[in-house]
Amino acid sequence: SAVISQKPSRDICQRGTSLTIQCQVDSQVTMMFWYRQQPGQSLTLIATANQGSEATYESGFVIDKFPISRPNLTFSTLTVSNMSPEDSSIYLCSVVYNQGYTFGSGTRLTVV
Amino acid sequence: GNSVTQMEGPVTLSEEAFLTINCTYTATGYPSLFWYVQYPGEGLQLLLKATKADDKGSNKGFEATYRKETTSFHLEKGSVQVSDSAVYFCALIVYNQGGKLIFGQGTELSVKP
């Protein structure tokens, strides 16, 4: 399976600021996704990061709040913009590689 | 649309007890089914998977059988250990529908010595 390096692993941020999360994969992958896991809840797909084109967002998520970059087949970033305490969650990137789904270790974000 | 429903937790068992966590799904197309585990303070790990009807996935003593007739993928283990305490997520993916992994709500398992 592919190995994902995600950083930062955790951060505490002031409301109104933005945080960019990075996801680096050790193999070229076509499909890369960003998920959110709110405290005590399941994982919700934010968007599919498409290489060379704009990300595809799920219902309830918008580009202005969660801009995503995908400059190549091994790297993506997710920015959480203009943060509020409600954005406190774990954010995870994941990839499909050889029909297997691999997750990064996640970024635990606390907004104060 | 595609969805996954799991039994609600938390589930509390004594060590060596038998575990069943129910999972049912709704899908258009032919899904692959997964169980993921999240240990306290850690990331998500694939526990087992099954890609077609009647397949049985197994790992670390856990098993789940893909039952198309009942649209189920229940997780079982014959004898749980304290170290199995975690949150378990059932999930599905339909690869020809965008490849998105759809998760159930998760079931927290607590095993007492």
mmCIF file with all atom_site columns, C-alpha atoms in Angstrom:
data_model
loop_
_atom_site.group_PDB
_atom_site.id
_atom_site.type_symbol
_atom_site.label_atom_id
_atom_site.label_alt_id
_atom_site.label_comp_id
_atom_site.label_asym_id
_atom_site.label_entity_id
_atom_site.label_seq_id
_atom_site.pdbx_PDB_ins_code
_atom_site.Cartn_x
_atom_site.Cartn_y
_atom_site.Cartn_z
_atom_site.occupancy
_atom_site.B_iso_or_equiv
_atom_site.pdbx_formal_charge
_atom_site.auth_seq_id
_atom_site.auth_comp_id
_atom_site.auth_asym_id
_atom_site.auth_atom_id
_atom_site.pdbx_PDB_model_num
ATOM 1   C CA . SER A 1 1   ? 0.000   0.000   0.000   1.00 0.00 ? 1   SER A CA 1
ATOM 2   C CA . ALA A 1 2   ? 1.012   3.631   -0.379  1.00 0.00 ? 2   ALA A CA 1
ATOM 3   C CA . VAL A 1 3   ? 2.578   5.487   2.544   1.00 0.00 ? 3   VAL A CA 1
ATOM 4   C CA . ILE A 1 4   ? 1.173   8.902   3.404   1.00 0.00 ? 4   ILE A CA 1
ATOM 5   C CA . SER A 1 5   ? 2.926   11.613  5.342   1.00 0.00 ? 5   SER A CA 1
ATOM 6   C CA . GLN A 1 6   ? 0.530   14.206  6.682   1.00 0.00 ? 6   GLN A CA 1
ATOM 7   C CA . LYS A 1 7   ? 1.473   17.334  8.592   1.00 0.00 ? 7   LYS A CA 1
ATOM 8   C CA . PRO A 1 8   ? 1.093   19.008  10.924  1.00 0.00 ? 8   PRO A CA 1
ATOM 9   C CA . SER A 1 9   ? -0.097  16.205  13.186  1.00 0.00 ? 9   SER A CA 1
ATOM 10  C CA . ARG A 1 10  ? -1.858  18.684  15.437  1.00 0.00 ? 10  ARG A CA 1
ATOM 11  C CA . ASP A 1 11  ? -2.274  22.411  15.882  1.00 0.00 ? 11  ASP A CA 1
ATOM 12  C CA . ILE A 1 12  ? -4.080  24.913  18.054  1.00 0.00 ? 12  ILE A CA 1
ATOM 13  C CA . CYS A 1 13  ? -5.198  27.964  16.098  1.00 0.00 ? 13  CYS A CA 1
ATOM 14  C CA . GLN A 1 14  ? -6.884  31.266  16.817  1.00 0.00 ? 14  GLN A CA 1
ATOM 15  C CA . ARG A 1 15  ? -10.316 31.868  15.348  1.00 0.00 ? 15  ARG A CA 1
ATOM 16  C CA . GLY A 1 16  ? -10.281 33.843  12.136  1.00 0.00 ? 16  GLY A CA 1
ATOM 17  C CA . THR A 1 17  ? -6.934  32.456  11.006  1.00 0.00 ? 17  THR A CA 1
ATOM 18  C CA . SER A 1 18  ? -6.200  29.778  8.381   1.00 0.00 ? 18  SER A CA 1
ATOM 19  C CA . LEU A 1 19  ? -4.276  26.516  8.527   1.00 0.00 ? 19  LEU A CA 1
ATOM 20  C CA . THR A 1 20  ? -2.828  24.589  5.605   1.00 0.00 ? 20  THR A CA 1
ATOM 21  C CA . ILE A 1 21  ? -2.471  20.821  5.940   1.00 0.00 ? 21  ILE A CA 1
ATOM 22  C CA . GLN A 1 22  ? -0.072  18.927  3.697   1.00 0.00 ? 22  GLN A CA 1
ATOM 23  C CA . CYS A 1 23  ? -0.327  15.392  2.412   1.00 0.00 ? 23  CYS A CA 1
ATOM 24  C CA . GLN A 1 24  ? 2.635   13.687  0.720   1.00 0.00 ? 24  GLN A CA 1
ATOM 25  C CA . VAL A 1 25  ? 2.364   10.211  -0.811  1.00 0.00 ? 25  VAL A CA 1
ATOM 26  C CA . ASP A 1 26  ? 5.304   7.949   -1.633  1.00 0.00 ? 26  ASP A CA 1
ATOM 27  C CA . SER A 1 27  ? 3.694   6.789   -4.896  1.00 0.00 ? 27  SER A CA 1
ATOM 28  C CA . GLN A 1 28  ? 1.854   8.468   -7.726  1.00 0.00 ? 28  GLN A CA 1
ATOM 29  C CA . VAL A 1 29  ? -1.869  8.154   -7.151  1.00 0.00 ? 29  VAL A CA 1
ATOM 30  C CA . THR A 1 30  ? -4.785  9.266   -9.244  1.00 0.00 ? 30  THR A CA 1
ATOM 31  C CA . MET A 1 31  ? -7.373  9.569   -6.496  1.00 0.00 ? 31  MET A CA 1
ATOM 32  C CA . MET A 1 32  ? -6.768  11.622  -3.365  1.00 0.00 ? 32  MET A CA 1
ATOM 33  C CA . PHE A 1 33  ? -9.435  12.632  -0.865  1.00 0.00 ? 33  PHE A CA 1
ATOM 34  C CA . TRP A 1 34  ? -9.826  14.864  2.178   1.00 0.00 ? 34  TRP A CA 1
ATOM 35  C CA . TYR A 1 35  ? -12.018 13.828  5.111   1.00 0.00 ? 35  TYR A CA 1
ATOM 36  C CA . ARG A 1 36  ? -13.143 15.477  8.327   1.00 0.00 ? 36  ARG A CA 1
ATOM 37  C CA . GLN A 1 37  ? -13.832 13.646  11.566  1.00 0.00 ? 37  GLN A CA 1
ATOM 38  C CA . GLN A 1 38  ? -15.616 15.812  14.077  1.00 0.00 ? 38  GLN A CA 1
ATOM 39  C CA . PRO A 1 39  ? -15.275 14.871  17.749  1.00 0.00 ? 39  PRO A CA 1
ATOM 40  C CA . GLY A 1 40  ? -16.973 11.553  18.472  1.00 0.00 ? 40  GLY A CA 1
ATOM 41  C CA . GLN A 1 41  ? -18.309 11.229  14.936  1.00 0.00 ? 41  GLN A CA 1
ATOM 42  C CA . SER A 1 42  ? -17.627 9.360   11.748  1.00 0.00 ? 42  SER A CA 1
ATOM 43  C CA . LEU A 1 43  ? -15.627 10.507  8.755   1.00 0.00 ? 43  LEU A CA 1
ATOM 44  C CA . THR A 1 44  ? -17.209 12.866  6.262   1.00 0.00 ? 44  THR A CA 1
ATOM 45  C CA . LEU A 1 45  ? -15.773 13.397  2.809   1.00 0.00 ? 45  LEU A CA 1
ATOM 46  C CA . ILE A 1 46  ? -14.906 17.042  2.175   1.00 0.00 ? 46  ILE A CA 1
ATOM 47  C CA . ALA A 1 47  ? -13.655 16.824  -1.394  1.00 0.00 ? 47  ALA A CA 1
ATOM 48  C CA . THR A 1 48  ? -11.803 14.873  -4.028  1.00 0.00 ? 48  THR A CA 1
ATOM 49  C CA . ALA A 1 49  ? -8.486  16.492  -4.939  1.00 0.00 ? 49  ALA A CA 1
ATOM 50  C CA . ASN A 1 50  ? -8.019  16.346  -8.701  1.00 0.00 ? 50  ASN A CA 1
ATOM 51  C CA . GLN A 1 51  ? -4.597  16.730  -10.233 1.00 0.00 ? 51  GLN A CA 1
ATOM 52  C CA . GLY A 1 52  ? -4.472  19.635  -12.640 1.00 0.00 ? 52  GLY A CA 1
ATOM 53  C CA . SER A 1 53  ? -8.026  20.809  -12.062 1.00 0.00 ? 53  SER A CA 1
ATOM 54  C CA . GLU A 1 54  ? -10.269 22.171  -9.367  1.00 0.00 ? 54  GLU A CA 1
ATOM 55  C CA . ALA A 1 55  ? -11.259 19.907  -6.489  1.00 0.00 ? 55  ALA A CA 1
ATOM 56  C CA . THR A 1 56  ? -14.714 18.342  -6.414  1.00 0.00 ? 56  THR A CA 1
ATOM 57  C CA . TYR A 1 57  ? -16.544 19.289  -3.215  1.00 0.00 ? 57  TYR A CA 1
ATOM 58  C CA . GLU A 1 58  ? -19.233 17.361  -1.410  1.00 0.00 ? 58  GLU A CA 1
ATOM 59  C CA . SER A 1 59  ? -22.500 18.900  -0.365  1.00 0.00 ? 59  SER A CA 1
ATOM 60  C CA . GLY A 1 60  ? -22.003 21.296  2.522   1.00 0.00 ? 60  GLY A CA 1
ATOM 61  C CA . PHE A 1 61  ? -18.359 22.087  1.730   1.00 0.00 ? 61  PHE A CA 1
ATOM 62  C CA . VAL A 1 62  ? -17.209 25.021  -0.397  1.00 0.00 ? 62  VAL A CA 1
ATOM 63  C CA . ILE A 1 63  ? -13.958 26.055  -1.989  1.00 0.00 ? 63  ILE A CA 1
ATOM 64  C CA . ASP A 1 64  ? -13.779 29.404  -0.202  1.00 0.00 ? 64  ASP A CA 1
ATOM 65  C CA . LYS A 1 65  ? -13.752 27.646  3.174   1.00 0.00 ? 65  LYS A CA 1
ATOM 66  C CA . PHE A 1 66  ? -11.644 24.618  2.211   1.00 0.00 ? 66  PHE A CA 1
ATOM 67  C CA . PRO A 1 67  ? -9.385  25.477  -0.729  1.00 0.00 ? 67  PRO A CA 1
ATOM 68  C CA . ILE A 1 68  ? -7.452  22.479  -2.004  1.00 0.00 ? 68  ILE A CA 1
ATOM 69  C CA . SER A 1 69  ? -4.369  22.255  -4.177  1.00 0.00 ? 69  SER A CA 1
ATOM 70  C CA . ARG A 1 70  ? -3.131  19.202  -6.088  1.00 0.00 ? 70  ARG A CA 1
ATOM 71  C CA . PRO A 1 71  ? -0.058  20.255  -8.050  1.00 0.00 ? 71  PRO A CA 1
ATOM 72  C CA . ASN A 1 72  ? 1.064   16.707  -8.880  1.00 0.00 ? 72  ASN A CA 1
ATOM 73  C CA . LEU A 1 73  ? 0.207   13.042  -8.355  1.00 0.00 ? 73  LEU A CA 1
ATOM 74  C CA . THR A 1 74  ? 1.991   12.742  -4.998  1.00 0.00 ? 74  THR A CA 1
ATOM 75  C CA . PHE A 1 75  ? 1.023   15.890  -3.094  1.00 0.00 ? 75  PHE A CA 1
ATOM 76  C CA . SER A 1 76  ? -2.018  17.855  -1.965  1.00 0.00 ? 76  SER A CA 1
ATOM 77  C CA . THR A 1 77  ? -2.895  20.555  0.532   1.00 0.00 ? 77  THR A CA 1
ATOM 78  C CA . LEU A 1 78  ? -6.117  21.415  2.315   1.00 0.00 ? 78  LEU A CA 1
ATOM 79  C CA . THR A 1 79  ? -6.562  24.860  3.843   1.00 0.00 ? 79  THR A CA 1
ATOM 80  C CA . VAL A 1 80  ? -9.122  25.495  6.555   1.00 0.00 ? 80  VAL A CA 1
ATOM 81  C CA . SER A 1 81  ? -9.914  29.191  6.184   1.00 0.00 ? 81  SER A CA 1
ATOM 82  C CA . ASN A 1 82  ? -11.279 31.784  8.577   1.00 0.00 ? 82  ASN A CA 1
ATOM 83  C CA . MET A 1 83  ? -11.489 29.185  11.307  1.00 0.00 ? 83  MET A CA 1
ATOM 84  C CA . SER A 1 84  ? -14.094 29.020  14.039  1.00 0.00 ? 84  SER A CA 1
ATOM 85  C CA . PRO A 1 85  ? -14.348 26.621  17.005  1.00 0.00 ? 85  PRO A CA 1
ATOM 86  C CA . GLU A 1 86  ? -16.775 24.511  14.931  1.00 0.00 ? 86  GLU A CA 1
ATOM 87  C CA . ASP A 1 87  ? -13.848 23.621  12.655  1.00 0.00 ? 87  ASP A CA 1
ATOM 88  C CA . SER A 1 88  ? -12.147 21.760  15.496  1.00 0.00 ? 88  SER A CA 1
ATOM 89  C CA . SER A 1 89  ? -11.803 18.263  14.049  1.00 0.00 ? 89  SER A CA 1
ATOM 90  C CA . ILE A 1 90  ? -9.399  15.690  12.763  1.00 0.00 ? 90  ILE A CA 1
ATOM 91  C CA . TYR A 1 91  ? -8.648  16.172  9.076   1.00 0.00 ? 91  TYR A CA 1
ATOM 92  C CA . LEU A 1 92  ? -7.393  13.202  7.103   1.00 0.00 ? 92  LEU A CA 1
ATOM 93  C CA . CYS A 1 93  ? -6.133  12.727  3.603   1.00 0.00 ? 93  CYS A CA 1
ATOM 94  C CA . SER A 1 94  ? -6.499  9.404   1.871   1.00 0.00 ? 94  SER A CA 1
ATOM 95  C CA . VAL A 1 95  ? -5.566  7.811   -1.407  1.00 0.00 ? 95  VAL A CA 1
ATOM 96  C CA . VAL A 1 96  ? -6.646  4.873   -3.492  1.00 0.00 ? 96  VAL A CA 1
ATOM 97  C CA . TYR A 1 97  ? -3.655  2.789   -4.511  1.00 0.00 ? 97  TYR A CA 1
ATOM 98  C CA . ASN A 1 98  ? -3.915  -0.667  -6.112  1.00 0.00 ? 98  ASN A CA 1
ATOM 99  C CA . GLN A 1 99  ? -7.620  -0.655  -5.181  1.00 0.00 ? 99  GLN A CA 1
ATOM 100 C CA . GLY A 1 100 ? -6.641  -0.195  -1.551  1.00 0.00 ? 100 GLY A CA 1
ATOM 101 C CA . TYR A 1 101 ? -7.586  2.822   0.501   1.00 0.00 ? 101 TYR A CA 1
ATOM 102 C CA . THR A 1 102 ? -4.855  4.291   2.710   1.00 0.00 ? 102 THR A CA 1
ATOM 103 C CA . PHE A 1 103 ? -5.217  7.094   5.239   1.00 0.00 ? 103 PHE A CA 1
ATOM 104 C CA . GLY A 1 104 ? -2.798  9.607   6.595   1.00 0.00 ? 104 GLY A CA 1
ATOM 105 C CA . SER A 1 105 ? -2.373  9.775   10.355  1.00 0.00 ? 105 SER A CA 1
ATOM 106 C CA . GLY A 1 106 ? -4.548  12.869  10.492  1.00 0.00 ? 106 GLY A CA 1
ATOM 107 C CA . THR A 1 107 ? -4.254  16.465  11.668  1.00 0.00 ? 107 THR A CA 1
ATOM 108 C CA . ARG A 1 108 ? -5.935  17.200  14.979  1.00 0.00 ? 108 ARG A CA 1
ATOM 109 C CA . LEU A 1 109 ? -7.065  20.825  14.816  1.00 0.00 ? 109 LEU A CA 1
ATOM 110 C CA . THR A 1 110 ? -8.301  22.808  17.799  1.00 0.00 ? 110 THR A CA 1
ATOM 111 C CA . VAL A 1 111 ? -9.645  26.295  17.207  1.00 0.00 ? 111 VAL A CA 1
ATOM 112 C CA . VAL A 1 112 ? -9.772  28.603  20.211  1.00 0.00 ? 112 VAL A CA 1
ATOM 113 C CA . GLY B 2 1   ? -27.445 6.749   -2.845  1.00 0.00 ? 1   GLY B CA 1
ATOM 114 C CA . ASN B 2 2   ? -24.819 4.698   -1.070  1.00 0.00 ? 2   ASN B CA 1
ATOM 115 C CA . SER B 2 3   ? -24.884 4.470   2.706   1.00 0.00 ? 3   SER B CA 1
ATOM 116 C CA . VAL B 2 4   ? -23.684 2.373   5.633   1.00 0.00 ? 4   VAL B CA 1
ATOM 117 C CA . THR B 2 5   ? -25.481 1.772   8.910   1.00 0.00 ? 5   THR B CA 1
ATOM 118 C CA . GLN B 2 6   ? -23.773 0.344   11.986  1.00 0.00 ? 6   GLN B CA 1
ATOM 119 C CA . MET B 2 7   ? -25.087 -0.717  15.326  1.00 0.00 ? 7   MET B CA 1
ATOM 120 C CA . GLU B 2 8   ? -24.850 2.005   17.907  1.00 0.00 ? 8   GLU B CA 1
ATOM 121 C CA . GLY B 2 9   ? -22.244 1.941   20.603  1.00 0.00 ? 9   GLY B CA 1
ATOM 122 C CA . PRO B 2 10  ? -20.646 1.949   22.935  1.00 0.00 ? 10  PRO B CA 1
ATOM 123 C CA . VAL B 2 11  ? -20.336 -1.808  23.212  1.00 0.00 ? 11  VAL B CA 1
ATOM 124 C CA . THR B 2 12  ? -18.830 -3.027  26.474  1.00 0.00 ? 12  THR B CA 1
ATOM 125 C CA . LEU B 2 13  ? -17.610 -6.617  26.779  1.00 0.00 ? 13  LEU B CA 1
ATOM 126 C CA . SER B 2 14  ? -15.536 -8.677  29.139  1.00 0.00 ? 14  SER B CA 1
ATOM 127 C CA . GLU B 2 15  ? -12.278 -10.141 27.940  1.00 0.00 ? 15  GLU B CA 1
ATOM 128 C CA . GLU B 2 16  ? -12.727 -13.390 25.947  1.00 0.00 ? 16  GLU B CA 1
ATOM 129 C CA . ALA B 2 17  ? -16.345 -12.597 25.124  1.00 0.00 ? 17  ALA B CA 1
ATOM 130 C CA . PHE B 2 18  ? -17.753 -13.016 21.618  1.00 0.00 ? 18  PHE B CA 1
ATOM 131 C CA . LEU B 2 19  ? -18.078 -9.852  19.574  1.00 0.00 ? 19  LEU B CA 1
ATOM 132 C CA . THR B 2 20  ? -20.537 -8.961  16.846  1.00 0.00 ? 20  THR B CA 1
ATOM 133 C CA . ILE B 2 21  ? -20.836 -5.478  15.384  1.00 0.00 ? 21  ILE B CA 1
ATOM 134 C CA . ASN B 2 22  ? -23.630 -5.256  12.847  1.00 0.00 ? 22  ASN B CA 1
ATOM 135 C CA . CYS B 2 23  ? -23.230 -3.404  9.587   1.00 0.00 ? 23  CYS B CA 1
ATOM 136 C CA . THR B 2 24  ? -25.710 -3.094  6.748   1.00 0.00 ? 24  THR B CA 1
ATOM 137 C CA . TYR B 2 25  ? -25.351 -1.151  3.568   1.00 0.00 ? 25  TYR B CA 1
ATOM 138 C CA . THR B 2 26  ? -27.264 0.357   0.680   1.00 0.00 ? 26  THR B CA 1
ATOM 139 C CA . ALA B 2 27  ? -25.488 0.662   -2.624  1.00 0.00 ? 27  ALA B CA 1
ATOM 140 C CA . THR B 2 28  ? -26.159 1.094   -6.296  1.00 0.00 ? 28  THR B CA 1
ATOM 141 C CA . GLY B 2 29  ? -23.709 -1.007  -8.205  1.00 0.00 ? 29  GLY B CA 1
ATOM 142 C CA . TYR B 2 30  ? -21.277 -3.543  -6.747  1.00 0.00 ? 30  TYR B CA 1
ATOM 143 C CA . PRO B 2 31  ? -19.524 -2.265  -3.653  1.00 0.00 ? 31  PRO B CA 1
ATOM 144 C CA . SER B 2 32  ? -16.407 -3.425  -1.938  1.00 0.00 ? 32  SER B CA 1
ATOM 145 C CA . LEU B 2 33  ? -16.799 -3.543  1.831   1.00 0.00 ? 33  LEU B CA 1
ATOM 146 C CA . PHE B 2 34  ? -14.340 -2.682  4.571   1.00 0.00 ? 34  PHE B CA 1
ATOM 147 C CA . TRP B 2 35  ? -13.859 -2.580  8.297   1.00 0.00 ? 35  TRP B CA 1
ATOM 148 C CA . TYR B 2 36  ? -11.522 0.079   9.641   1.00 0.00 ? 36  TYR B CA 1
ATOM 149 C CA . VAL B 2 37  ? -10.295 0.404   13.208  1.00 0.00 ? 37  VAL B CA 1
ATOM 150 C CA . GLN B 2 38  ? -9.233  3.517   15.087  1.00 0.00 ? 38  GLN B CA 1
ATOM 151 C CA . TYR B 2 39  ? -7.339  2.887   18.312  1.00 0.00 ? 39  TYR B CA 1
ATOM 152 C CA . PRO B 2 40  ? -7.369  5.664   20.933  1.00 0.00 ? 40  PRO B CA 1
ATOM 153 C CA . GLY B 2 41  ? -5.296  8.611   19.763  1.00 0.00 ? 41  GLY B CA 1
ATOM 154 C CA . GLU B 2 42  ? -4.289  6.933   16.517  1.00 0.00 ? 42  GLU B CA 1
ATOM 155 C CA . GLY B 2 43  ? -5.184  7.130   12.847  1.00 0.00 ? 43  GLY B CA 1
ATOM 156 C CA . LEU B 2 44  ? -7.475  4.932   10.822  1.00 0.00 ? 44  LEU B CA 1
ATOM 157 C CA . GLN B 2 45  ? -6.261  1.448   9.903   1.00 0.00 ? 45  GLN B CA 1
ATOM 158 C CA . LEU B 2 46  ? -7.734  -1.068  7.510   1.00 0.00 ? 46  LEU B CA 1
ATOM 159 C CA . LEU B 2 47  ? -8.788  -4.153  9.460   1.00 0.00 ? 47  LEU B CA 1
ATOM 160 C CA . LEU B 2 48  ? -10.238 -6.309  6.705   1.00 0.00 ? 48  LEU B CA 1
ATOM 161 C CA . LYS B 2 49  ? -12.070 -6.153  3.424   1.00 0.00 ? 49  LYS B CA 1
ATOM 162 C CA . ALA B 2 50  ? -14.202 -8.150  0.979   1.00 0.00 ? 50  ALA B CA 1
ATOM 163 C CA . THR B 2 51  ? -14.670 -7.285  -2.647  1.00 0.00 ? 51  THR B CA 1
ATOM 164 C CA . LYS B 2 52  ? -17.508 -9.553  -3.784  1.00 0.00 ? 52  LYS B CA 1
ATOM 165 C CA . ALA B 2 53  ? -20.483 -11.477 -2.488  1.00 0.00 ? 53  ALA B CA 1
ATOM 166 C CA . ASP B 2 54  ? -19.710 -14.395 -0.151  1.00 0.00 ? 54  ASP B CA 1
ATOM 167 C CA . ASP B 2 55  ? -16.101 -13.278 0.317   1.00 0.00 ? 55  ASP B CA 1
ATOM 168 C CA . LYS B 2 56  ? -14.870 -13.481 3.879   1.00 0.00 ? 56  LYS B CA 1
ATOM 169 C CA . GLY B 2 57  ? -12.349 -10.937 5.091   1.00 0.00 ? 57  GLY B CA 1
ATOM 170 C CA . SER B 2 58  ? -10.247 -11.817 8.112   1.00 0.00 ? 58  SER B CA 1
ATOM 171 C CA . ASN B 2 59  ? -7.416  -10.327 10.133  1.00 0.00 ? 59  ASN B CA 1
ATOM 172 C CA . LYS B 2 60  ? -6.201  -10.467 13.749  1.00 0.00 ? 60  LYS B CA 1
ATOM 173 C CA . GLY B 2 61  ? -8.969  -12.914 14.658  1.00 0.00 ? 61  GLY B CA 1
ATOM 174 C CA . PHE B 2 62  ? -11.697 -10.677 13.237  1.00 0.00 ? 62  PHE B CA 1
ATOM 175 C CA . GLU B 2 63  ? -13.928 -11.896 10.408  1.00 0.00 ? 63  GLU B CA 1
ATOM 176 C CA . ALA B 2 64  ? -16.681 -10.469 8.251   1.00 0.00 ? 64  ALA B CA 1
ATOM 177 C CA . THR B 2 65  ? -18.603 -12.078 5.388   1.00 0.00 ? 65  THR B CA 1
ATOM 178 C CA . TYR B 2 66  ? -20.026 -10.100 2.482   1.00 0.00 ? 66  TYR B CA 1
ATOM 179 C CA . ARG B 2 67  ? -23.731 -11.093 2.383   1.00 0.00 ? 67  ARG B CA 1
ATOM 180 C CA . LYS B 2 68  ? -25.381 -9.697  -0.690  1.00 0.00 ? 68  LYS B CA 1
ATOM 181 C CA . GLU B 2 69  ? -28.777 -11.227 0.086   1.00 0.00 ? 69  GLU B CA 1
ATOM 182 C CA . THR B 2 70  ? -28.993 -9.393  3.402   1.00 0.00 ? 70  THR B CA 1
ATOM 183 C CA . THR B 2 71  ? -26.745 -6.444  2.361   1.00 0.00 ? 71  THR B CA 1
ATOM 184 C CA . SER B 2 72  ? -24.688 -7.004  5.471   1.00 0.00 ? 72  SER B CA 1
ATOM 185 C CA . PHE B 2 73  ? -21.047 -7.194  6.521   1.00 0.00 ? 73  PHE B CA 1
ATOM 186 C CA . HIS B 2 74  ? -21.119 -7.946  10.244  1.00 0.00 ? 74  HIS B CA 1
ATOM 187 C CA . LEU B 2 75  ? -17.826 -7.955  12.139  1.00 0.00 ? 75  LEU B CA 1
ATOM 188 C CA . GLU B 2 76  ? -17.169 -10.874 14.486  1.00 0.00 ? 76  GLU B CA 1
ATOM 189 C CA . LYS B 2 77  ? -14.439 -12.056 16.808  1.00 0.00 ? 77  LYS B CA 1
ATOM 190 C CA . GLY B 2 78  ? -14.582 -15.178 18.917  1.00 0.00 ? 78  GLY B CA 1
ATOM 191 C CA . SER B 2 79  ? -12.633 -13.916 21.916  1.00 0.00 ? 79  SER B CA 1
ATOM 192 C CA . VAL B 2 80  ? -11.931 -10.225 22.406  1.00 0.00 ? 80  VAL B CA 1
ATOM 193 C CA . GLN B 2 81  ? -8.979  -8.788  24.273  1.00 0.00 ? 81  GLN B CA 1
ATOM 194 C CA . VAL B 2 82  ? -8.532  -5.521  26.135  1.00 0.00 ? 82  VAL B CA 1
ATOM 195 C CA . SER B 2 83  ? -6.260  -4.404  23.306  1.00 0.00 ? 83  SER B CA 1
ATOM 196 C CA . ASP B 2 84  ? -9.229  -4.600  20.903  1.00 0.00 ? 84  ASP B CA 1
ATOM 197 C CA . SER B 2 85  ? -10.781 -1.556  22.558  1.00 0.00 ? 85  SER B CA 1
ATOM 198 C CA . ALA B 2 86  ? -11.196 0.933   19.730  1.00 0.00 ? 86  ALA B CA 1
ATOM 199 C CA . VAL B 2 87  ? -13.722 2.497   17.403  1.00 0.00 ? 87  VAL B CA 1
ATOM 200 C CA . TYR B 2 88  ? -14.710 0.306   14.449  1.00 0.00 ? 88  TYR B CA 1
ATOM 201 C CA . PHE B 2 89  ? -15.976 1.748   11.186  1.00 0.00 ? 89  PHE B CA 1
ATOM 202 C CA . CYS B 2 90  ? -17.773 -0.152  8.462   1.00 0.00 ? 90  CYS B CA 1
ATOM 203 C CA . ALA B 2 91  ? -17.352 1.352   5.003   1.00 0.00 ? 91  ALA B CA 1
ATOM 204 C CA . LEU B 2 92  ? -18.075 0.759   1.365   1.00 0.00 ? 92  LEU B CA 1
ATOM 205 C CA . ILE B 2 93  ? -16.727 1.919   -1.925  1.00 0.00 ? 93  ILE B CA 1
ATOM 206 C CA . VAL B 2 94  ? -18.092 1.638   -5.433  1.00 0.00 ? 94  VAL B CA 1
ATOM 207 C CA . TYR B 2 95  ? -15.070 2.113   -7.624  1.00 0.00 ? 95  TYR B CA 1
ATOM 208 C CA . ASN B 2 96  ? -16.918 3.000   -10.805 1.00 0.00 ? 96  ASN B CA 1
ATOM 209 C CA . GLN B 2 97  ? -18.839 5.744   -8.998  1.00 0.00 ? 97  GLN B CA 1
ATOM 210 C CA . GLY B 2 98  ? -16.005 8.091   -8.184  1.00 0.00 ? 98  GLY B CA 1
ATOM 211 C CA . GLY B 2 99  ? -14.160 5.862   -5.753  1.00 0.00 ? 99  GLY B CA 1
ATOM 212 C CA . LYS B 2 100 ? -15.461 7.574   -2.630  1.00 0.00 ? 100 LYS B CA 1
ATOM 213 C CA . LEU B 2 101 ? -15.287 5.657   0.624   1.00 0.00 ? 101 LEU B CA 1
ATOM 214 C CA . ILE B 2 102 ? -18.561 5.936   2.534   1.00 0.00 ? 102 ILE B CA 1
ATOM 215 C CA . PHE B 2 103 ? -18.367 5.329   6.291   1.00 0.00 ? 103 PHE B CA 1
ATOM 216 C CA . GLY B 2 104 ? -20.817 4.184   8.878   1.00 0.00 ? 104 GLY B CA 1
ATOM 217 C CA . GLN B 2 105 ? -21.093 6.162   12.075  1.00 0.00 ? 105 GLN B CA 1
ATOM 218 C CA . GLY B 2 106 ? -18.595 4.025   13.966  1.00 0.00 ? 106 GLY B CA 1
ATOM 219 C CA . THR B 2 107 ? -19.060 1.709   16.935  1.00 0.00 ? 107 THR B CA 1
ATOM 220 C CA . GLU B 2 108 ? -16.967 2.149   20.043  1.00 0.00 ? 108 GLU B CA 1
ATOM 221 C CA . LEU B 2 109 ? -15.857 -1.103  21.674  1.00 0.00 ? 109 LEU B CA 1
ATOM 222 C CA . SER B 2 110 ? -14.629 -1.215  25.231  1.00 0.00 ? 110 SER B CA 1
ATOM 223 C CA . VAL B 2 111 ? -13.212 -4.501  26.543  1.00 0.00 ? 111 VAL B CA 1
ATOM 224 C CA . LYS B 2 112 ? -12.830 -4.862  30.312  1.00 0.00 ? 112 LYS B CA 1
ATOM 225 C CA . PRO B 2 113 ? -10.351 -7.258  31.940  1.00 0.00 ? 113 PRO B CA 1
#
